[in-house]
Coordinates of C-alpha atoms in Angstrom, one line a residue:
X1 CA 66.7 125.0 143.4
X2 CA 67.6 121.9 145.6
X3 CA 66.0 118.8 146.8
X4 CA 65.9 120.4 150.2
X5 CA 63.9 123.3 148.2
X6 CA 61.5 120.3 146.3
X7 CA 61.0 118.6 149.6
X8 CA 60.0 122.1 152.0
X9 CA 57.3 122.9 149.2
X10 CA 56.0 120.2 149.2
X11 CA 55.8 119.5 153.2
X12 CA 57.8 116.1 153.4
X13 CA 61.1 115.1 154.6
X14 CA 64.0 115.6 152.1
X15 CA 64.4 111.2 151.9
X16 CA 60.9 111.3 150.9
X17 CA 61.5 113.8 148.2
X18 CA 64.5 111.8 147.2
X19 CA 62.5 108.6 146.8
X20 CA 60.1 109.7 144.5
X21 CA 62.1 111.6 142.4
X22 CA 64.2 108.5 141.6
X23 CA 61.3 106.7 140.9
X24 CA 61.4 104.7 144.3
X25 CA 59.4 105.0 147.9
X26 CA 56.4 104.0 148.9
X27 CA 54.2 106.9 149.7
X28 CA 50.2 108.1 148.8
X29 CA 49.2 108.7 145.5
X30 CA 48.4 112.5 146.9
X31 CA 52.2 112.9 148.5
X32 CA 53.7 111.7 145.5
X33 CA 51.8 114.6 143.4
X34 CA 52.5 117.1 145.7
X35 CA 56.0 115.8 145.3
X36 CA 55.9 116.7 141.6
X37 CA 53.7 119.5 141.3
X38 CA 57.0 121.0 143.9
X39 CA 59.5 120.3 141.5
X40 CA 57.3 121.3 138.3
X41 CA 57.0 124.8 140.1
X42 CA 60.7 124.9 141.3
X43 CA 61.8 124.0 138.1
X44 CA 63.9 121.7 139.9
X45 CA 66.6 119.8 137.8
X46 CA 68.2 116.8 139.2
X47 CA 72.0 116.2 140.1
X48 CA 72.2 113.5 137.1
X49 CA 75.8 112.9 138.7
X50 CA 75.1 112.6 142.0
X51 CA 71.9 109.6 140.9
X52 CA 73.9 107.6 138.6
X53 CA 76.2 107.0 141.6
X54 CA 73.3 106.5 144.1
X55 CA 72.3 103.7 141.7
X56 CA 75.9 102.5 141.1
X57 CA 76.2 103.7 137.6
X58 CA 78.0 106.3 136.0
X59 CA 76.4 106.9 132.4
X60 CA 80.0 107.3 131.1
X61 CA 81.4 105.2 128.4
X62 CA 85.2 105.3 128.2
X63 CA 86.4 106.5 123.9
X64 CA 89.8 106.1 123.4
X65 CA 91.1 106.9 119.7
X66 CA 94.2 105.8 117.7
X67 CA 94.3 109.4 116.7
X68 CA 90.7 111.5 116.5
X69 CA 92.6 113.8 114.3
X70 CA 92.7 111.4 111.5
X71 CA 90.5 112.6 108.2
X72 CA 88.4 109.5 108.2
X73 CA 88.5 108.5 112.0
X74 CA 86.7 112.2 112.2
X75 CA 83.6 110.9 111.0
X76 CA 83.4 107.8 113.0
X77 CA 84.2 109.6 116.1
X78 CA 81.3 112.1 114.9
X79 CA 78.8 109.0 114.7
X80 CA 79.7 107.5 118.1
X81 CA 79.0 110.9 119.7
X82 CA 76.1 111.5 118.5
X83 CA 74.9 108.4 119.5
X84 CA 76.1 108.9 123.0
X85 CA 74.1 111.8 123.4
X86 CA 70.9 110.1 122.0
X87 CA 71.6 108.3 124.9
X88 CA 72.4 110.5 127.0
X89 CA 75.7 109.1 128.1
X90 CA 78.8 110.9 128.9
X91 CA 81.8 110.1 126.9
X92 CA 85.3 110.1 128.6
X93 CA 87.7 110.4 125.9
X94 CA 91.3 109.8 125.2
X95 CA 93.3 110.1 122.5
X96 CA 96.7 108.2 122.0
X97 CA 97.7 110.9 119.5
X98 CA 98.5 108.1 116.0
X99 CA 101.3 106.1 119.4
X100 CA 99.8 102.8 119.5
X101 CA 102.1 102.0 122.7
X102 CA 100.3 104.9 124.7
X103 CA 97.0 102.5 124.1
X104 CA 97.9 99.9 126.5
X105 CA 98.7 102.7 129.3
X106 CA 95.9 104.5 128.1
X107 CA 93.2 101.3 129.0
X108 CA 95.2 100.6 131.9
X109 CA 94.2 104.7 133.3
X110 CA 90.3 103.6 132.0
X111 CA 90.4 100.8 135.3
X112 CA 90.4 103.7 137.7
X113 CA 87.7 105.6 136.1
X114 CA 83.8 104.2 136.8
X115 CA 82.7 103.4 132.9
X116 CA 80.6 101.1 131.8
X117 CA 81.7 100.3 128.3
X118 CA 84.9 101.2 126.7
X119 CA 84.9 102.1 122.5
X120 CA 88.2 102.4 120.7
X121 CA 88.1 104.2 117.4
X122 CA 91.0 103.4 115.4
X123 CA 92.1 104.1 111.4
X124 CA 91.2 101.3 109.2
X125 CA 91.7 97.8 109.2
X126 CA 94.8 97.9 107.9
X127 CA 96.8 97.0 111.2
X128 CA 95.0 95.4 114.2
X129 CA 94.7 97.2 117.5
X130 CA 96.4 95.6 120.3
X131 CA 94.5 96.7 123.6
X132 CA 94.7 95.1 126.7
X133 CA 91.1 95.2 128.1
X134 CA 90.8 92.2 130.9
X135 CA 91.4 94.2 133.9
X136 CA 88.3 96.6 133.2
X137 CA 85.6 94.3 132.9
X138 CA 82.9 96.1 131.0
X139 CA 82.3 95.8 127.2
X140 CA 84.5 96.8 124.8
X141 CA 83.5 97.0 120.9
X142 CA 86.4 98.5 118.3
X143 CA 84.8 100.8 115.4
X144 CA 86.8 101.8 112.0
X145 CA 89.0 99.3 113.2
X146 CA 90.0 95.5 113.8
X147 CA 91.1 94.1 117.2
X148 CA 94.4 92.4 117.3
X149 CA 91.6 89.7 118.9
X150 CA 89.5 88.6 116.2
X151 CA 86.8 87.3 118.8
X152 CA 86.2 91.0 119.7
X153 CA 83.6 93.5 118.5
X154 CA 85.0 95.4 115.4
X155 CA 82.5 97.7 113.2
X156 CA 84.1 98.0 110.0
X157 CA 83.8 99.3 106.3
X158 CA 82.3 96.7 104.2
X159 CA 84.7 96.5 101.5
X160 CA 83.8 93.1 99.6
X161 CA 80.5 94.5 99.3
X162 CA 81.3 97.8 97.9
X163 CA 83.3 96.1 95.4
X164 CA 80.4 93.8 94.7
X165 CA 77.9 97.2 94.7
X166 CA 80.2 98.6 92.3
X167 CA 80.1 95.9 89.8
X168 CA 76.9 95.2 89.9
X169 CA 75.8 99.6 89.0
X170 CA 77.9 99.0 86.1
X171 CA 76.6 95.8 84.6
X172 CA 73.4 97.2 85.3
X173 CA 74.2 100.1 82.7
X174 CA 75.4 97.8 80.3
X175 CA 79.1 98.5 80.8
X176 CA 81.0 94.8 80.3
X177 CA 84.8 96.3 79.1
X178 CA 86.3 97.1 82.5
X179 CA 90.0 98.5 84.6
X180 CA 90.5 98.5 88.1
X181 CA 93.4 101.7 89.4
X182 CA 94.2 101.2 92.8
X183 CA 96.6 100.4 95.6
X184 CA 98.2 97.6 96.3
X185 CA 99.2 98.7 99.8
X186 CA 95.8 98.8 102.1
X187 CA 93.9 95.6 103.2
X188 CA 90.4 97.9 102.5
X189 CA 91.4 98.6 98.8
X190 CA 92.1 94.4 98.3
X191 CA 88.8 93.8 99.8
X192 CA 87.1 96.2 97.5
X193 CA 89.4 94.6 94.2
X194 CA 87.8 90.9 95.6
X195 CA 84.4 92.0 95.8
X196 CA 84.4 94.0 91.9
X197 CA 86.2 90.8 90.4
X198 CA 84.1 88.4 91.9
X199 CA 81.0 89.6 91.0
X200 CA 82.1 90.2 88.0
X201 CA 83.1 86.7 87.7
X202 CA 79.5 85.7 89.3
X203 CA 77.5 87.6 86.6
X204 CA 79.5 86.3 83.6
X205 CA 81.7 88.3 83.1
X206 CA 85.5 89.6 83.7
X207 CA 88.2 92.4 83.8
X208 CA 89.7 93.6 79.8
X209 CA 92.3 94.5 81.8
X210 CA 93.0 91.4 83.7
X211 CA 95.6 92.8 86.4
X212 CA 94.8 96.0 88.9
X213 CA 97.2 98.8 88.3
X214 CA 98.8 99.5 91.7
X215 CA 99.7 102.7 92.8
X216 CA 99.3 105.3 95.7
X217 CA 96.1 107.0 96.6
X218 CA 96.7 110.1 95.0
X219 CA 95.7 112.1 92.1
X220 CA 98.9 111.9 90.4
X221 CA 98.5 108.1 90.3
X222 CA 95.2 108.6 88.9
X223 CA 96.6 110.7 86.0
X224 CA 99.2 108.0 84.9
X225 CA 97.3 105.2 85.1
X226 CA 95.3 107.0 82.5
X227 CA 98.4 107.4 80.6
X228 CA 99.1 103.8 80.6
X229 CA 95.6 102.9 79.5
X230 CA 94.7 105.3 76.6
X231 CA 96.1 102.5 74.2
X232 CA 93.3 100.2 75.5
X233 CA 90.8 102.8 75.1
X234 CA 88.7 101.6 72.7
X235 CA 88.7 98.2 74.3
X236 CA 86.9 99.9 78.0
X237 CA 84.0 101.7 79.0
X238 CA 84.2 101.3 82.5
X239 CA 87.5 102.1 85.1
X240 CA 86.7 101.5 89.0
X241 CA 89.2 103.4 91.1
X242 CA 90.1 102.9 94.5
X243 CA 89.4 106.3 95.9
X244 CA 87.7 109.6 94.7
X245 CA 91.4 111.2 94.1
X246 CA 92.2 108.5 91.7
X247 CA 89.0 108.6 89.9
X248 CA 89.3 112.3 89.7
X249 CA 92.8 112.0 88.8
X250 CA 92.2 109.3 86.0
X251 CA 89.1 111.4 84.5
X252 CA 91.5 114.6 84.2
X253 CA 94.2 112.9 81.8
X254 CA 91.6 110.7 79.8
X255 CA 89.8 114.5 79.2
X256 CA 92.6 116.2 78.1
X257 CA 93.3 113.1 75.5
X258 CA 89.3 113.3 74.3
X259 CA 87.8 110.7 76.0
X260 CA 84.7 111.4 77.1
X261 CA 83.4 110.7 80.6
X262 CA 80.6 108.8 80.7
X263 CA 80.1 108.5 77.3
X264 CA 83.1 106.9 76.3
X265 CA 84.3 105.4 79.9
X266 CA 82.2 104.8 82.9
X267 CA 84.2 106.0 86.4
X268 CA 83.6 105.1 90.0
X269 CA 85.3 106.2 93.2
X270 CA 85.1 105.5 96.8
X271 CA 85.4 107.6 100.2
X272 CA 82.5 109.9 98.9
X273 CA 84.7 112.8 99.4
X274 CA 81.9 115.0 97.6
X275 CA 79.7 114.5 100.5
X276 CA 82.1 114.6 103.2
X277 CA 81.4 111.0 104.7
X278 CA 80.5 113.0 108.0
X279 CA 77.1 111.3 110.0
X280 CA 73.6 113.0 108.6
X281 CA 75.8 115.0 106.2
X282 CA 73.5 115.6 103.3
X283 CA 74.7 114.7 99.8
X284 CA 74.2 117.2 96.4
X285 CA 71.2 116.4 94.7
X286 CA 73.4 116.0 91.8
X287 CA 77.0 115.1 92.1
X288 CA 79.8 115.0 89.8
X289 CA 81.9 111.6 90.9
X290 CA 79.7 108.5 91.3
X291 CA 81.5 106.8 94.4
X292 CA 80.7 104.8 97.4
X293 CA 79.9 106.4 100.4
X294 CA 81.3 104.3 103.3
X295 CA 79.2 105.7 106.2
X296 CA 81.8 106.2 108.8
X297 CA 79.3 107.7 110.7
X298 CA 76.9 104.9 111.1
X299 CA 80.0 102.5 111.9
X300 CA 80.6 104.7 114.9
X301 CA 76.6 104.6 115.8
X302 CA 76.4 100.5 115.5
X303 CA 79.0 100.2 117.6
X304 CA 78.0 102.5 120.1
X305 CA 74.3 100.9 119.8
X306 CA 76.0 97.4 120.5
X307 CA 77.3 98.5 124.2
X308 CA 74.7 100.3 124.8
X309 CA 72.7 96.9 124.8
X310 CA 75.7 95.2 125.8
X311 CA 76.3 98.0 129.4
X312 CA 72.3 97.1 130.3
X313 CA 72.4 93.4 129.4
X314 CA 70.1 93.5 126.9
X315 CA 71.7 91.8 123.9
X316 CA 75.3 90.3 124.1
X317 CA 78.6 91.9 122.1
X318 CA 78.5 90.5 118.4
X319 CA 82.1 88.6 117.6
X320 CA 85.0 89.0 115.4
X321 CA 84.6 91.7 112.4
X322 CA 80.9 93.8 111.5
X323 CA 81.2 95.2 108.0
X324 CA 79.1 97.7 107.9
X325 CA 77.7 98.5 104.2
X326 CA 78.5 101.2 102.5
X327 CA 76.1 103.4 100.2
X328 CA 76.2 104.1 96.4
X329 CA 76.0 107.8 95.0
X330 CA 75.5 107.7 91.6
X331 CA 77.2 111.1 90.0
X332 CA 77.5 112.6 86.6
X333 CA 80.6 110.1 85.6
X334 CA 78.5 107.2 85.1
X335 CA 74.9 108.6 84.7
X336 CA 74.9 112.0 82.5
X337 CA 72.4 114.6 83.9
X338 CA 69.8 115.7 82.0

């Protein structure tokens, strides 16, 4: 069915039809039912298109990813869509495919294309973004990553405050004989280190082992950081580790030598690998690794939400960096089921 169909039911000319179908026209209450009672019995569905462009807007929001491909970008991207289409906006998306010299070509092909906001998805905040967005004046927010211009939008994981989260589950337990095994080669992993050491500091307290062990983020590194701590065992009871393969790494070796997880040490991870990190995911009931979930999802859904408000002129663009916090899931390696 048409608008030419809408407006021959219902007796009027196909302008009048148009009027009150977009909410406009003046016209008697009694036309403007028949109106709708035409459509209602057409079933008559709208060219959304072909309005947005009568009105001047498009509906579209412009996504361009670092790489959408990435295991934790995946999530993020997941969010952000999801929150388009609560919205009902359409997403135009590119992808620079991990080349960050194809994004300035790419934002400079978004200028020709009617969107009215622009979100670029990146893979951490371990190296800024450099995008070139003056030419396509409409808002631009950065999620799971930090803008090369710290005065821009930038969702983020809250790292300090997972650290801090962290610190603050253990102490609560009564741990106080604590490790840190992580990397020394990602900006996210330092932030979390600050945030464990200084509210460790805050509540009185302080690492046995006073310096981090730096590895990678694998497994492997997880197993011989154990190694080199099993001569300090008696001194711990708690080890946070910078990621779930660590902590799963670290927990393996310290089994195999007798110690006994939680009982003996406390362990904490971070990504939330368990639970997949995706947006709504559900997590187990019970799960084996206590970790932080960093809800990569809702970092793509704030800063989709932010231009949103931004595109109708509701509620400027925050500046510089958002952390967004994370979530704790307490497992089996710090609190034993019953």
């Amino acid at each position: 069915m048409t608008l030419h169909d809408v407006a021959a039911r219902a007796g009027v000319h196909y302008s009048t039809a148009s009027r009150v179908l977009n909410g406009q026209g003046n016209v008697s209450p009694a036309t403007r039912e028949r109106i709708l009672k035409a459509a209602r019995d057409l079933d008559f569905v709208p060219n959304t298109q072909a309005l947005f462009f009568a009105r001047g807007t498009s509906r579209t929001f412009g996504v361009l990813t670092q790489d959408a491909a990435e295991t934790f970008a995946l999530p993020t991207f997941g969010g952000a869509s999801l929150a388009l289409g609560a919205h009902d906006i359409a997403m135009l998306h590119y992808d620079a495919d991990g080349d960050l010299s194809a994004l300035e070509r790419i934002t400079a092909r978004m200028r020709s294309r009617k969107i009215e906001a622009l979100l670029v998805l990146g893979k951490g905040p371990e190296q800024p973004l450099k995008v070139v967005t003056s030419g396509l004046r409409v808002p631009v927010a950065f999620a799971y990553a930090i803008s090369a211009n710290r005065t821009d939008a930038s969702f983020v994981t809250d790292g300090i405050g997972a650290g801090r989260m962290v610190a603050d589950h253990l102490l609560d337990l009564g741990r106080s004989r604590f490790a840190h095994v992580t990397t020394s080669a990602s900006l996210a992993a330092r932030q979390r280190q600050q945030g464990f050491v200084d509210r460790l500091r805050e509540r009185g307290t302080q690492m046995v082992v006073r310096r981090s062990l730096h590895g990678d983020w694998s497994r492997g590194w997880g197993e011989e950081a154990a190694r080199r701590l099993l001569p300090r065992m008696g001194q711990l009871d708690a080890i946070f580790c910078g990621n779930d393969a660590i902590a799963l790494g670290v927990e393996s070796a310290l089994t195999r030598h007798g110690v006994r997880v939680p009982d003996d040490i406390a362990l904490v991870g971070y990504d939330n690998t368990e639970g997949n990190s995706w947006p709504g995911a559900r997590y187990p009931r019970r799960q084996h690794l206590t970790t932080v979930e960093p809800r990569l999802g809702e970092i793509g859904r704030r800063a989709v939400e932010a231009l949103v408000a931004a595109a109708a002129g509701t509620a400027p663009l925050p500046r510089g960096p958002q952390p967004v916090p994370g979530e704790l899931i307490v497992g089996e390696t710090t609190a034993p089921g019953t």
